[in-house]
Amino acid sequence: MFGFCLLELSTSRMIMSSLENIVKVLISQEMIRIATITHSCSYLQQGAFQATSLETPVFTNSLNSYAIGTPLDSQASALQTDDSLSPSSLDSVVVAEQSIKNESYGNSSSANSLNCMGSDQLLRASAVCAGDFTKTPYIPVYASLSMGIINCYCQLVDPEAVRAELRHLKSLNVDGVVVDCWWGIVEAWTPQKYEWSGYRDLFGIIKEFKLKVQVVLSFHGSGECGSGGVLIALPRWVLEIAQENQDIFFTDREGRRNTECLSWGIDKERVLRGRTGIEVYFDFMRSFHMEFRSLSEEGLISAIEVGLGASGELRYPSCPEKMGWRYPGIGEFQCYDRYMQKNLRQSALARGHLFWARGPDNAGYYNSRSHETGFFCDGGDYDSYYGRFFLNWYSGILIDHVDQVLSLATLAFDGAAIVVKIPSIYWWHRTASHAAELTAGFYNPTNRDGYSPVFRMLKKHSIILKVVCYGPEFTVQENDEAFADPEGLTWQVRCCKKSLKLRLRIFFSVDSFDTLEILQVMNAAWDHGLSVSVESALPCLDVDMYSRILDTAKPRNDPDRHHLSFFAYRQRTPFLLQRDVCFSELETFVKCMHGEATQNFVD
């Protein structure tokens, strides 16, 4: 019996030794394969494309920990991480672990997706990663025209200056221009009396140069954000109504009125000379379509953007500079006009809790920080029964406004491409509440996906989504007190998807402000089947930003080959004034967008 036990023990040791040797060989082969991939993708650590390599310290140390003579049961897992890892660091480890475990590599991204790509995809990806954009997808590029070219009487101010600007844009091979059609100019004096003469003259000149036009129907006023100092108010007859009824405007908790746009509380209220807010928007859209229907049929007008809120973006005016807001303030809820309060009261009554018919009284002020408030702090009232009711109602008003306006827009424009612009709000994202998003109308705390309901509504109306890329005043700095976390936004949306797909794995340093926030929204929108475009208000001379925009527009190695439907370049100063100092960079940028050139910017 003792001899039999010795024989069995000896046999077990032989089997374990054999298994250990086999595993050692497999690990060695895997290390060689990873090294080969890392070498092949060394471009990720060079040039204009900043990315996280597979050869991170975490991953390298994990591989080195597999010493040849060490027993298998004492080996450290390649997926072990510490709590200090950022989402981007952890993401690179997950990619590495998947490459070890999954020989099919069917769900890969970035560098390791090279193994699962066909020869044509591989050649295309190698070219893009090397800065060569030839034969990549053609992405149209649009440049915004100056706001002051149409005066308050709807007259074209300087036709020859417009021709000079268009001539310059044509030399850059830009596809078209973005033109703002202001409600406050066209229907300025009398309800339902529309004056389009200045825009008719402008479109005629654009037609001479065979450029496309993207029209922006702006139902807000300007003069505060990105307007270049040009003041355009709401229609005069609307302001006359407001003298007797200021509740037609968004209102904060202190009773201050925001006259930039109309409150969504009057969408169904007949307070605008016998019309509701929705009817006013529809009549304006229908008038535009009847006036320029022939240009749409000829293909001159390629898309129509419908303004849905502050600055034309889908959001509440929660961070108005004229009220003293400065980055990184959390903003304030805008629901205190009597029409919004009536709606809130009805919702609370239907819920059976009439005492919930109020806005939060501990949500701070425009420039408060999350931790300074009882509502937004960790464990605060935002996650209480009342808080969840209020935030569901507040975001629901936004979604209902979208549905109503877009339903009539699709009816008015009869099959034309319709664009909706949404903001990128990423400050205070490394807190649980995401306060700045909540006050803007996106119910998106850490325990809830606030973008999917919005995207489902946009998908319902077959909308093209435009994501706004803000200017350098919103740059994320190290140790930012605002807890701004674009990378965390990307990580959150990926984890909230119904089926997690490792794609668009592009990582930038923290000073790339909201590039990853844009990718977060783009990724979620693509998952909902939406077309995506990007609008930038960034400085013309920022060569590094050109590279980042190209990287965002044409994601490397995306297995679904997603790319932007178009890119709109909105200048803070007139485009013509910058032509001499950035002509070559713009020309190269446009050619790269068109898939016709190698990226070769001159610093």
Coordinates of C-alpha atoms in Angstrom, one line a residue:
M1 CA 0.0 0.0 0.0
F2 CA 2.9 2.3 0.9
G3 CA 4.6 1.6 -2.4
F4 CA 1.4 2.3 -4.3
C5 CA 1.1 5.7 -2.6
L6 CA 4.7 6.5 -3.5
L7 CA 4.0 5.6 -7.1
E8 CA 0.9 7.7 -7.2
L9 CA 2.7 10.7 -5.7
S10 CA 5.6 10.3 -8.2
T11 CA 3.1 10.2 -11.1
S12 CA 1.3 13.3 -9.8
R13 CA 4.6 15.2 -9.6
M14 CA 5.5 14.2 -13.1
I15 CA 2.1 15.4 -14.4
M16 CA 2.4 18.7 -12.5
S17 CA 5.9 19.1 -13.8
S18 CA 4.7 18.5 -17.4
L19 CA 1.9 20.9 -17.0
E20 CA 4.2 23.5 -15.6
N21 CA 6.6 23.2 -18.5
I22 CA 3.7 23.5 -21.0
V23 CA 2.4 26.6 -19.3
K24 CA 5.9 28.1 -19.3
V25 CA 6.2 27.5 -23.0
L26 CA 2.8 29.1 -23.6
I27 CA 3.7 32.1 -21.5
S28 CA 7.0 32.6 -23.4
Q29 CA 5.1 32.4 -26.7
E30 CA 2.6 34.9 -25.5
M31 CA 5.3 37.3 -24.4
I32 CA 6.9 37.0 -27.8
R33 CA 3.6 37.7 -29.5
I34 CA 2.8 40.7 -27.3
A35 CA 6.3 42.0 -27.9
T36 CA 5.7 41.7 -31.6
I37 CA 2.4 43.6 -31.4
T38 CA 4.0 46.2 -29.3
H39 CA 6.9 46.7 -31.8
S40 CA 4.4 46.8 -34.7
C41 CA 2.4 49.5 -32.9
S42 CA 5.3 51.6 -31.7
Y43 CA 3.8 54.4 -33.6
L44 CA 1.3 54.8 -30.8
Q45 CA 4.1 56.3 -28.7
Q46 CA 5.3 58.7 -31.4
G47 CA 4.0 61.5 -33.6
A48 CA 0.8 63.5 -33.3
F49 CA -1.2 60.5 -32.1
Q50 CA -0.9 60.3 -28.3
A51 CA -2.0 56.9 -27.1
T52 CA -1.6 54.4 -24.3
S53 CA 0.7 51.6 -25.4
L54 CA 0.2 48.0 -24.5
E55 CA 3.6 48.1 -22.9
T56 CA 2.5 49.9 -19.8
P57 CA 4.4 49.5 -16.5
V58 CA 1.4 47.6 -15.1
F59 CA 1.4 45.1 -17.9
T60 CA 5.2 44.8 -18.2
N61 CA 5.5 44.1 -14.5
S62 CA 2.7 41.5 -14.7
L63 CA 4.5 39.6 -17.5
N64 CA 7.9 39.8 -15.7
S65 CA 6.3 38.3 -12.6
Y66 CA 6.0 35.0 -14.4
A67 CA 9.4 33.8 -13.4
I68 CA 10.3 30.4 -15.0
G69 CA 11.1 28.7 -11.7
T70 CA 8.1 30.0 -9.7
P71 CA 5.2 27.7 -9.0
L72 CA 2.0 28.4 -10.9
D73 CA -0.1 28.9 -7.8
S74 CA 2.1 31.8 -6.6
Q75 CA 2.0 33.7 -10.0
A76 CA 0.3 37.1 -9.9
S77 CA -2.6 37.6 -12.3
A78 CA -2.0 39.9 -15.2
L79 CA -5.3 41.6 -14.4
Q80 CA -4.3 42.6 -10.9
T81 CA -4.5 46.4 -10.4
D82 CA -4.4 48.9 -7.6
D83 CA -7.0 51.5 -6.8
S84 CA -4.8 54.3 -8.1
L85 CA -5.2 53.3 -11.7
S86 CA -7.1 55.7 -13.9
P87 CA -9.8 54.4 -16.3
S88 CA -7.3 54.6 -19.2
S89 CA -4.7 52.6 -17.3
L90 CA -7.2 50.0 -16.4
D91 CA -8.5 49.9 -19.9
S92 CA -5.0 49.0 -21.2
V93 CA -4.8 46.1 -18.7
V94 CA -8.1 44.8 -19.8
V95 CA -7.0 44.8 -23.4
A96 CA -3.8 42.9 -22.4
E97 CA -5.7 40.3 -20.4
Q98 CA -8.1 39.7 -23.3
S99 CA -5.2 39.2 -25.7
I100 CA -3.9 36.5 -23.4
K101 CA -7.1 34.7 -22.8
N102 CA -8.9 35.0 -26.1
E103 CA -7.1 33.4 -29.1
S104 CA -9.9 34.5 -31.5
Y105 CA -9.3 38.2 -30.6
G106 CA -12.8 38.8 -31.7
N107 CA -13.5 41.7 -29.3
S108 CA -10.3 43.7 -29.6
S109 CA -9.3 47.3 -30.1
S110 CA -6.5 49.7 -30.7
A111 CA -3.2 48.0 -31.2
N112 CA -4.3 44.4 -30.6
S113 CA -7.0 44.6 -33.1
L114 CA -4.3 44.4 -35.8
N115 CA -4.5 40.6 -35.4
C116 CA -8.2 40.3 -36.4
M117 CA -8.2 42.7 -39.3
G118 CA -8.2 41.8 -42.9
S119 CA -5.4 42.8 -45.2
D120 CA -7.2 45.9 -46.5
Q121 CA -8.1 47.1 -43.0
L122 CA -4.5 46.5 -41.9
L123 CA -3.1 48.5 -44.7
R124 CA -5.6 51.3 -44.0
A125 CA -4.9 51.3 -40.3
S126 CA -1.1 51.3 -40.8
A127 CA -1.4 54.3 -43.1
V128 CA -3.6 56.3 -40.6
C129 CA -1.4 55.5 -37.7
A130 CA 1.6 56.7 -39.7
G131 CA -0.1 60.0 -40.4
D132 CA -1.1 59.1 -43.9
F133 CA -4.8 59.7 -44.5
T134 CA -4.9 58.9 -48.1
K135 CA -7.8 56.5 -49.0
T136 CA -9.4 57.0 -45.7
P137 CA -13.2 58.0 -45.5
Y138 CA -14.1 61.3 -47.0
I139 CA -15.4 63.7 -44.3
P140 CA -16.9 67.0 -45.4
V141 CA -15.5 70.1 -43.8
Y142 CA -17.7 73.2 -43.2
A143 CA -16.5 76.6 -42.0
S144 CA -18.8 79.1 -40.3
L145 CA -19.4 82.5 -41.8
S146 CA -19.2 85.6 -39.6
M147 CA -22.3 86.4 -37.6
G148 CA -22.3 90.1 -38.6
I149 CA -22.8 89.6 -42.3
I150 CA -26.6 90.0 -41.9
N151 CA -27.8 93.0 -40.0
C152 CA -30.9 93.4 -37.8
Y153 CA -33.0 94.4 -40.8
C154 CA -32.1 91.1 -42.6
Q155 CA -29.8 92.9 -45.1
L156 CA -26.5 91.5 -46.4
V157 CA -24.0 94.0 -45.1
D158 CA -21.0 93.6 -47.5
P159 CA -21.5 91.2 -50.4
E160 CA -17.9 91.7 -51.7
A161 CA -16.4 90.8 -48.3
V162 CA -18.5 87.7 -48.4
R163 CA -17.2 86.8 -51.9
A164 CA -13.6 87.3 -50.7
E165 CA -14.2 85.0 -47.8
L166 CA -15.9 82.4 -49.9
R167 CA -13.1 82.6 -52.4
H168 CA -10.5 81.9 -49.7
L169 CA -12.5 79.0 -48.4
K170 CA -12.9 77.6 -51.9
S171 CA -9.1 77.7 -52.3
L172 CA -8.9 75.5 -49.2
N173 CA -11.2 73.0 -50.8
V174 CA -13.7 73.4 -48.0
D175 CA -17.0 71.6 -48.8
G176 CA -19.3 74.3 -47.5
V177 CA -20.2 76.9 -45.0
V178 CA -22.4 77.2 -41.9
V179 CA -24.9 80.0 -41.8
D180 CA -26.9 81.0 -38.7
C181 CA -30.5 82.1 -39.5
W182 CA -31.6 84.0 -36.5
W183 CA -35.2 84.0 -35.3
G184 CA -34.6 87.4 -33.8
I185 CA -33.8 88.9 -37.2
V186 CA -36.2 87.1 -39.5
E187 CA -39.4 87.5 -37.4
A188 CA -38.1 90.5 -35.6
W189 CA -41.0 93.0 -35.7
T190 CA -44.3 91.3 -36.2
P191 CA -45.5 87.8 -35.4
Q192 CA -45.6 85.5 -38.5
K193 CA -44.1 88.2 -40.7
Y194 CA -40.8 86.7 -42.0
E195 CA -38.1 88.7 -43.8
W196 CA -35.6 86.4 -45.6
S197 CA -34.1 88.9 -48.1
G198 CA -30.6 89.1 -46.7
Y199 CA -30.3 85.3 -46.5
R200 CA -31.7 85.0 -50.0
D201 CA -28.9 87.2 -51.3
L202 CA -26.3 85.3 -49.2
F203 CA -27.4 81.9 -50.5
G204 CA -27.2 83.2 -54.0
I205 CA -23.5 84.3 -53.6
I206 CA -22.7 80.9 -52.0
K207 CA -24.3 79.2 -55.0
E208 CA -21.9 81.1 -57.3
F209 CA -19.0 79.3 -55.6
K210 CA -20.7 75.9 -55.7
L211 CA -20.4 75.4 -52.0
K212 CA -22.8 73.6 -49.7
V213 CA -24.8 75.3 -46.9
Q214 CA -25.6 74.0 -43.5
V215 CA -28.3 76.2 -42.1
V216 CA -28.6 76.7 -38.3
L217 CA -32.1 77.8 -37.2
S218 CA -31.2 79.8 -34.0
F219 CA -34.1 80.3 -31.6
H220 CA -31.9 81.9 -29.0
G221 CA -30.3 85.2 -28.6
S222 CA -26.5 85.9 -28.8
G223 CA -24.0 88.3 -27.4
E224 CA -22.7 86.1 -24.5
C225 CA -21.2 82.8 -25.7
G226 CA -19.1 82.5 -28.9
S227 CA -20.9 85.3 -30.7
G228 CA -17.8 87.4 -31.5
G229 CA -19.3 90.4 -29.7
V230 CA -22.4 90.6 -32.0
L231 CA -25.6 91.1 -30.1
I232 CA -28.7 89.5 -31.5
A233 CA -31.8 89.6 -29.3
L234 CA -35.0 87.6 -29.5
P235 CA -37.8 89.1 -31.6
R236 CA -38.9 92.5 -30.5
W237 CA -42.5 91.4 -30.2
V238 CA -41.4 88.6 -27.8
L239 CA -39.6 91.1 -25.6
E240 CA -42.8 93.3 -25.6
I241 CA -44.7 90.3 -24.3
A242 CA -42.0 89.7 -21.6
Q243 CA -42.6 93.2 -20.3
E244 CA -45.9 92.0 -18.9
N245 CA -45.1 88.3 -18.5
Q246 CA -41.4 87.5 -17.6
D247 CA -42.3 83.9 -16.9
I248 CA -41.9 83.1 -20.6
F249 CA -38.1 83.0 -19.8
F250 CA -36.1 80.4 -17.8
T251 CA -35.8 81.5 -14.2
D252 CA -33.4 80.5 -11.4
R253 CA -34.2 80.1 -7.7
E254 CA -33.5 83.8 -7.0
G255 CA -36.1 84.8 -9.6
R256 CA -33.6 86.1 -12.2
R257 CA -34.7 85.7 -15.8
N258 CA -32.5 84.4 -18.6
T259 CA -33.6 86.2 -21.8
E260 CA -31.4 84.1 -24.1
C261 CA -34.2 81.7 -25.0
L262 CA -37.8 80.9 -24.2
S263 CA -38.7 78.6 -21.3
W264 CA -39.7 75.1 -22.2
G265 CA -42.6 75.6 -19.8
I266 CA -44.5 77.5 -22.5
D267 CA -44.1 74.8 -25.2
K268 CA -47.9 74.1 -24.8
E269 CA -49.0 77.4 -23.3
R270 CA -50.7 80.0 -25.7
V271 CA -48.8 83.0 -24.3
L272 CA -47.2 84.2 -27.6
R273 CA -50.0 86.3 -29.1
G274 CA -52.2 83.2 -29.3
R275 CA -49.5 80.7 -30.2
T276 CA -47.6 78.2 -28.1
G277 CA -43.8 78.0 -28.1
I278 CA -43.9 74.9 -30.2
E279 CA -46.2 76.5 -32.7
V280 CA -43.9 79.5 -33.0
Y281 CA -40.9 77.2 -33.8
F282 CA -42.9 75.2 -36.3
D283 CA -44.2 78.3 -38.2
F284 CA -40.6 79.6 -38.5
M285 CA -39.3 76.3 -39.8
R286 CA -42.2 76.0 -42.2
S287 CA -41.6 79.5 -43.5
F288 CA -37.9 78.7 -44.1
H289 CA -38.7 75.6 -46.0
M290 CA -41.2 77.3 -48.2
E291 CA -38.8 80.2 -48.9
F292 CA -35.8 78.0 -49.8
R293 CA -37.4 74.7 -50.9
S294 CA -35.8 75.0 -54.4
L295 CA -32.3 75.3 -52.9
S296 CA -32.9 72.2 -50.8
E297 CA -34.0 70.3 -53.9
E298 CA -31.0 71.5 -55.8
G299 CA -28.7 70.2 -53.1
L300 CA -27.3 73.6 -52.1
I301 CA -28.7 73.2 -48.5
S302 CA -27.1 69.9 -47.2
A303 CA -28.5 70.0 -43.6
I304 CA -30.6 72.0 -41.2
E305 CA -29.6 72.3 -37.6
V306 CA -32.5 73.1 -35.2
G307 CA -31.7 75.0 -32.1
L308 CA -33.1 73.5 -29.0
G309 CA -31.9 75.5 -26.0
A310 CA -29.2 77.8 -24.7
S311 CA -26.5 78.7 -27.4
G312 CA -28.5 76.5 -29.8
E313 CA -27.6 73.4 -27.7
L314 CA -29.8 70.8 -26.1
R315 CA -29.5 71.9 -22.5
Y316 CA -30.9 74.2 -19.9
P317 CA -29.2 77.6 -19.6
S318 CA -27.7 76.5 -16.3
C319 CA -24.3 78.2 -16.6
P320 CA -25.0 81.8 -17.9
E321 CA -22.0 84.1 -17.8
K322 CA -24.3 87.2 -17.5
M323 CA -25.5 85.8 -14.1
G324 CA -21.9 85.6 -12.9
W325 CA -21.2 81.9 -13.7
R326 CA -17.5 81.0 -14.2
Y327 CA -15.9 77.6 -14.8
P328 CA -16.0 75.3 -12.9
G329 CA -19.2 76.3 -11.2
I330 CA -21.9 73.7 -11.0
G331 CA -24.6 76.0 -12.3
E332 CA -28.2 76.3 -11.1
F333 CA -31.5 74.6 -11.9
Q334 CA -33.7 76.7 -14.3
C335 CA -37.2 75.7 -13.4
Y336 CA -38.7 78.5 -11.4
D337 CA -40.9 80.3 -13.9
R338 CA -44.6 79.8 -13.1
Y339 CA -45.2 77.4 -16.1
M340 CA -42.4 75.0 -15.1
Q341 CA -43.6 75.2 -11.5
K342 CA -47.1 74.3 -12.6
N343 CA -45.8 71.3 -14.5
L344 CA -43.8 70.3 -11.5
R345 CA -46.8 70.6 -9.2
Q346 CA -48.9 68.4 -11.6
S347 CA -46.1 65.7 -11.6
A348 CA -45.8 65.7 -7.8
L349 CA -49.6 65.4 -7.4
A350 CA -49.7 62.5 -9.9
R351 CA -46.9 60.8 -7.8
G352 CA -49.0 61.4 -4.7
H353 CA -46.5 63.6 -2.9
L354 CA -47.6 67.2 -3.4
F355 CA -44.9 68.4 -1.0
W356 CA -42.3 67.5 -3.7
A357 CA -43.7 70.3 -5.9
R358 CA -40.6 72.5 -5.3
G359 CA -37.1 72.9 -6.5
P360 CA -34.1 71.9 -4.3
D361 CA -33.4 74.5 -1.6
N362 CA -29.9 73.2 -0.9
A363 CA -28.4 73.0 -4.4
G364 CA -26.0 75.9 -4.0
Y365 CA -25.4 78.7 -6.5
Y366 CA -23.9 79.2 -9.9
N367 CA -20.3 79.0 -8.7
S368 CA -20.7 76.5 -5.9
R369 CA -18.7 73.3 -5.7
S370 CA -20.4 70.0 -5.4
H371 CA -19.1 69.2 -1.9
E372 CA -20.4 72.6 -0.7
T373 CA -24.0 71.7 -1.2
G374 CA -26.4 69.4 0.6
F375 CA -28.0 68.3 -2.7
F376 CA -24.9 67.4 -4.8
C377 CA -22.4 66.2 -2.2
D378 CA -21.6 62.6 -1.8
G379 CA -24.6 60.9 -0.2
G380 CA -26.6 64.1 -0.8
D381 CA -30.3 64.6 -1.5
Y382 CA -29.8 64.1 -5.3
D383 CA -30.1 60.4 -4.6
S384 CA -33.0 60.6 -2.1
Y385 CA -36.6 59.7 -3.1
Y386 CA -37.3 63.4 -3.6
G387 CA -34.1 64.0 -5.5
R388 CA -34.7 61.1 -7.9
F389 CA -38.2 62.3 -8.5
F390 CA -37.1 65.9 -9.2
L391 CA -34.2 65.0 -11.5
N392 CA -36.4 62.5 -13.5
W393 CA -38.9 65.3 -14.0
Y394 CA -36.3 68.0 -14.8
S395 CA -34.6 65.8 -17.5
G396 CA -38.0 64.6 -18.7
I397 CA -38.9 68.2 -19.6
L398 CA -35.8 68.3 -21.8
I399 CA -36.6 65.1 -23.6
D400 CA -40.2 66.1 -24.1
H401 CA -39.1 69.4 -25.6
V402 CA -36.8 67.5 -28.0
D403 CA -39.6 65.1 -29.1
Q404 CA -42.1 67.9 -29.8
V405 CA -39.8 70.2 -31.7
L406 CA -38.2 67.4 -33.8
S407 CA -41.6 65.9 -34.6
L408 CA -42.6 69.2 -36.3
A409 CA -39.2 69.7 -37.8
T410 CA -39.3 66.4 -39.7
L411 CA -42.8 67.4 -40.9
A412 CA -41.7 70.9 -42.0
F413 CA -38.5 69.9 -43.8
D414 CA -39.9 66.9 -45.5
G415 CA -37.0 64.4 -45.5
A416 CA -34.1 66.9 -45.2
A417 CA -31.1 66.0 -43.0
I418 CA -31.7 67.5 -39.5
V419 CA -28.9 68.2 -37.0
V420 CA -29.1 68.6 -33.2
K421 CA -26.3 70.0 -31.1
I422 CA -25.5 68.7 -27.6
P423 CA -22.9 70.0 -25.2
S424 CA -19.9 68.2 -23.7
I425 CA -20.2 68.8 -19.9
Y426 CA -17.4 67.0 -18.1
W427 CA -16.5 69.1 -15.0
W428 CA -17.4 67.6 -11.7
H429 CA -17.5 64.1 -13.3
R430 CA -15.2 62.6 -10.7
T431 CA -17.9 63.1 -8.1
A432 CA -20.8 60.9 -7.6
S433 CA -23.5 63.4 -8.5
H434 CA -22.1 64.9 -11.7
A435 CA -23.6 68.2 -10.6
A436 CA -22.9 70.3 -13.8
E437 CA -24.7 67.7 -15.9
L438 CA -27.7 67.5 -13.6
T439 CA -28.3 71.3 -13.7
A440 CA -28.0 71.2 -17.5
G441 CA -30.7 68.6 -17.8
F442 CA -28.7 65.4 -18.2
Y443 CA -29.7 63.0 -15.4
N444 CA -26.3 61.3 -15.5
P445 CA -24.9 60.5 -12.0
T446 CA -22.5 57.6 -11.5
N447 CA -25.4 55.1 -10.9
R448 CA -27.4 56.1 -14.0
D449 CA -26.9 56.4 -17.8
G450 CA -28.4 59.8 -18.6
Y451 CA -27.5 59.9 -22.3
S452 CA -29.3 56.8 -23.6
P453 CA -32.9 58.3 -23.1
V454 CA -31.8 61.4 -25.1
F455 CA -30.2 59.3 -27.9
R456 CA -33.2 57.1 -28.2
M457 CA -35.3 60.1 -28.8
L458 CA -32.9 61.5 -31.4
K459 CA -32.8 58.1 -33.1
K460 CA -36.6 58.1 -33.2
H461 CA -36.4 61.2 -35.5
S462 CA -33.4 60.0 -37.5
I463 CA -31.3 63.0 -36.3
I464 CA -27.6 63.7 -37.0
L465 CA -25.9 64.4 -33.7
K466 CA -23.4 67.3 -33.4
V467 CA -21.1 67.3 -30.4
V468 CA -19.7 70.6 -29.3
C469 CA -16.0 70.9 -28.6
Y470 CA -15.5 73.9 -26.2
G471 CA -12.6 76.3 -26.3
P472 CA -9.4 76.5 -24.3
E473 CA -11.0 78.3 -21.3
F474 CA -12.4 74.8 -20.3
T475 CA -9.0 73.1 -20.4
V476 CA -8.6 70.3 -17.9
Q477 CA -5.5 70.9 -15.7
E478 CA -3.7 68.5 -13.4
N479 CA -5.1 68.5 -9.9
D480 CA -8.2 70.3 -11.3
E481 CA -10.4 71.4 -8.4
A482 CA -13.4 70.8 -10.6
F483 CA -12.8 67.0 -10.6
A484 CA -13.1 67.2 -14.4
D485 CA -12.7 63.7 -15.8
P486 CA -13.2 63.2 -19.5
E487 CA -11.6 59.7 -19.3
G488 CA -14.1 58.8 -16.6
L489 CA -17.0 59.8 -18.8
T490 CA -15.7 57.4 -21.5
W491 CA -15.2 54.6 -19.0
Q492 CA -18.7 55.1 -17.6
V493 CA -20.6 54.9 -20.9
R494 CA -18.7 51.8 -22.0
C495 CA -19.6 50.1 -18.7
C496 CA -23.3 51.1 -19.2
K497 CA -23.6 49.6 -22.7
K498 CA -25.8 46.5 -23.1
S499 CA -22.9 44.7 -24.7
L500 CA -19.4 46.0 -24.0
K501 CA -17.3 46.5 -27.1
L502 CA -13.7 47.4 -26.9
R503 CA -13.5 50.0 -29.6
L504 CA -12.3 53.6 -30.1
R505 CA -9.5 52.9 -27.6
I506 CA -7.8 56.3 -28.0
F507 CA -6.2 57.9 -24.9
F508 CA -4.9 61.4 -24.6
S509 CA -3.1 63.3 -21.9
V510 CA -5.2 65.3 -19.4
D511 CA -4.5 68.6 -21.1
S512 CA -6.6 67.5 -24.2
F513 CA -9.7 69.0 -22.5
D514 CA -12.9 67.4 -23.7
T515 CA -11.6 65.1 -26.5
L516 CA -12.5 62.0 -24.5
E517 CA -15.8 63.5 -23.5
I518 CA -16.6 63.8 -27.2
L519 CA -15.5 60.2 -27.8
Q520 CA -17.8 59.2 -24.9
V521 CA -20.8 60.8 -26.5
M522 CA -19.8 59.6 -30.0
N523 CA -19.4 56.0 -28.8
A524 CA -22.8 56.0 -27.1
A525 CA -24.5 57.7 -30.1
W526 CA -23.0 55.1 -32.6
D527 CA -24.3 52.3 -30.3
H528 CA -27.8 53.8 -30.8
G529 CA -27.4 54.0 -34.6
L530 CA -27.0 57.8 -34.8
S531 CA -24.8 59.6 -37.3
V532 CA -22.3 61.8 -35.5
S533 CA -20.5 65.1 -36.4
V534 CA -18.3 67.5 -34.4
E535 CA -18.3 71.2 -34.1
S536 CA -15.2 73.0 -32.9
A537 CA -14.7 76.5 -31.7
L538 CA -10.9 76.0 -31.2
P539 CA -8.2 78.4 -32.2
C540 CA -7.1 78.1 -35.8
L541 CA -3.4 78.1 -34.9
D542 CA -3.5 75.1 -32.6
V543 CA -1.6 72.5 -34.8
D544 CA -1.8 69.9 -32.1
M545 CA -5.6 70.2 -32.0
Y546 CA -5.8 69.5 -35.7
S547 CA -4.1 66.2 -35.0
R548 CA -6.5 65.4 -32.2
I549 CA -9.5 66.3 -34.4
L550 CA -8.3 64.0 -37.1
D551 CA -7.8 61.2 -34.6
T552 CA -11.4 61.7 -33.3
A553 CA -12.9 62.0 -36.8
K554 CA -11.4 58.8 -38.1
P555 CA -10.9 56.4 -35.1
R556 CA -8.1 53.9 -35.6
N557 CA -8.9 50.3 -36.0
D558 CA -12.6 50.7 -35.2
P559 CA -14.0 47.3 -36.2
D560 CA -17.3 49.0 -37.4
R561 CA -15.3 51.6 -39.3
H562 CA -17.2 54.5 -37.7
H563 CA -16.2 58.0 -38.7
L564 CA -17.8 61.5 -38.5
S565 CA -20.5 62.4 -41.0
F566 CA -19.0 65.9 -41.2
F567 CA -16.9 68.4 -39.3
A568 CA -17.9 72.0 -38.7
Y569 CA -15.2 74.6 -37.8
R570 CA -16.6 77.6 -36.0
Q571 CA -14.2 80.5 -35.6
R572 CA -14.3 82.9 -32.7
T573 CA -13.0 85.7 -34.9
P574 CA -13.8 86.1 -38.6
F575 CA -12.3 83.3 -40.7
L576 CA -10.8 85.7 -43.2
L577 CA -8.6 87.5 -40.6
Q578 CA -6.7 84.3 -39.9
R579 CA -6.1 83.1 -43.5
D580 CA -2.5 84.3 -43.8
V581 CA -1.3 82.8 -40.6
C582 CA -2.8 79.4 -40.8
F583 CA -3.4 78.8 -44.5
S584 CA -1.0 75.9 -45.0
E585 CA -2.2 74.1 -41.8
L586 CA -5.9 74.5 -42.7
E587 CA -5.2 73.3 -46.3
T588 CA -3.4 70.1 -45.0
F589 CA -6.1 69.5 -42.4
V590 CA -8.9 69.7 -45.0
K591 CA -7.0 67.3 -47.3
C592 CA -6.5 64.8 -44.5
M593 CA -10.2 65.0 -43.7
H594 CA -10.9 64.3 -47.4
G595 CA -8.6 61.3 -47.3
E596 CA -6.2 63.0 -49.8
A597 CA -3.1 63.8 -47.9
T598 CA -0.4 62.8 -45.4
Q599 CA -0.5 64.7 -42.1
N600 CA 2.4 67.0 -42.2
F601 CA 1.7 70.1 -40.1
V602 CA 4.4 72.7 -39.8
D603 CA 4.8 74.0 -36.2

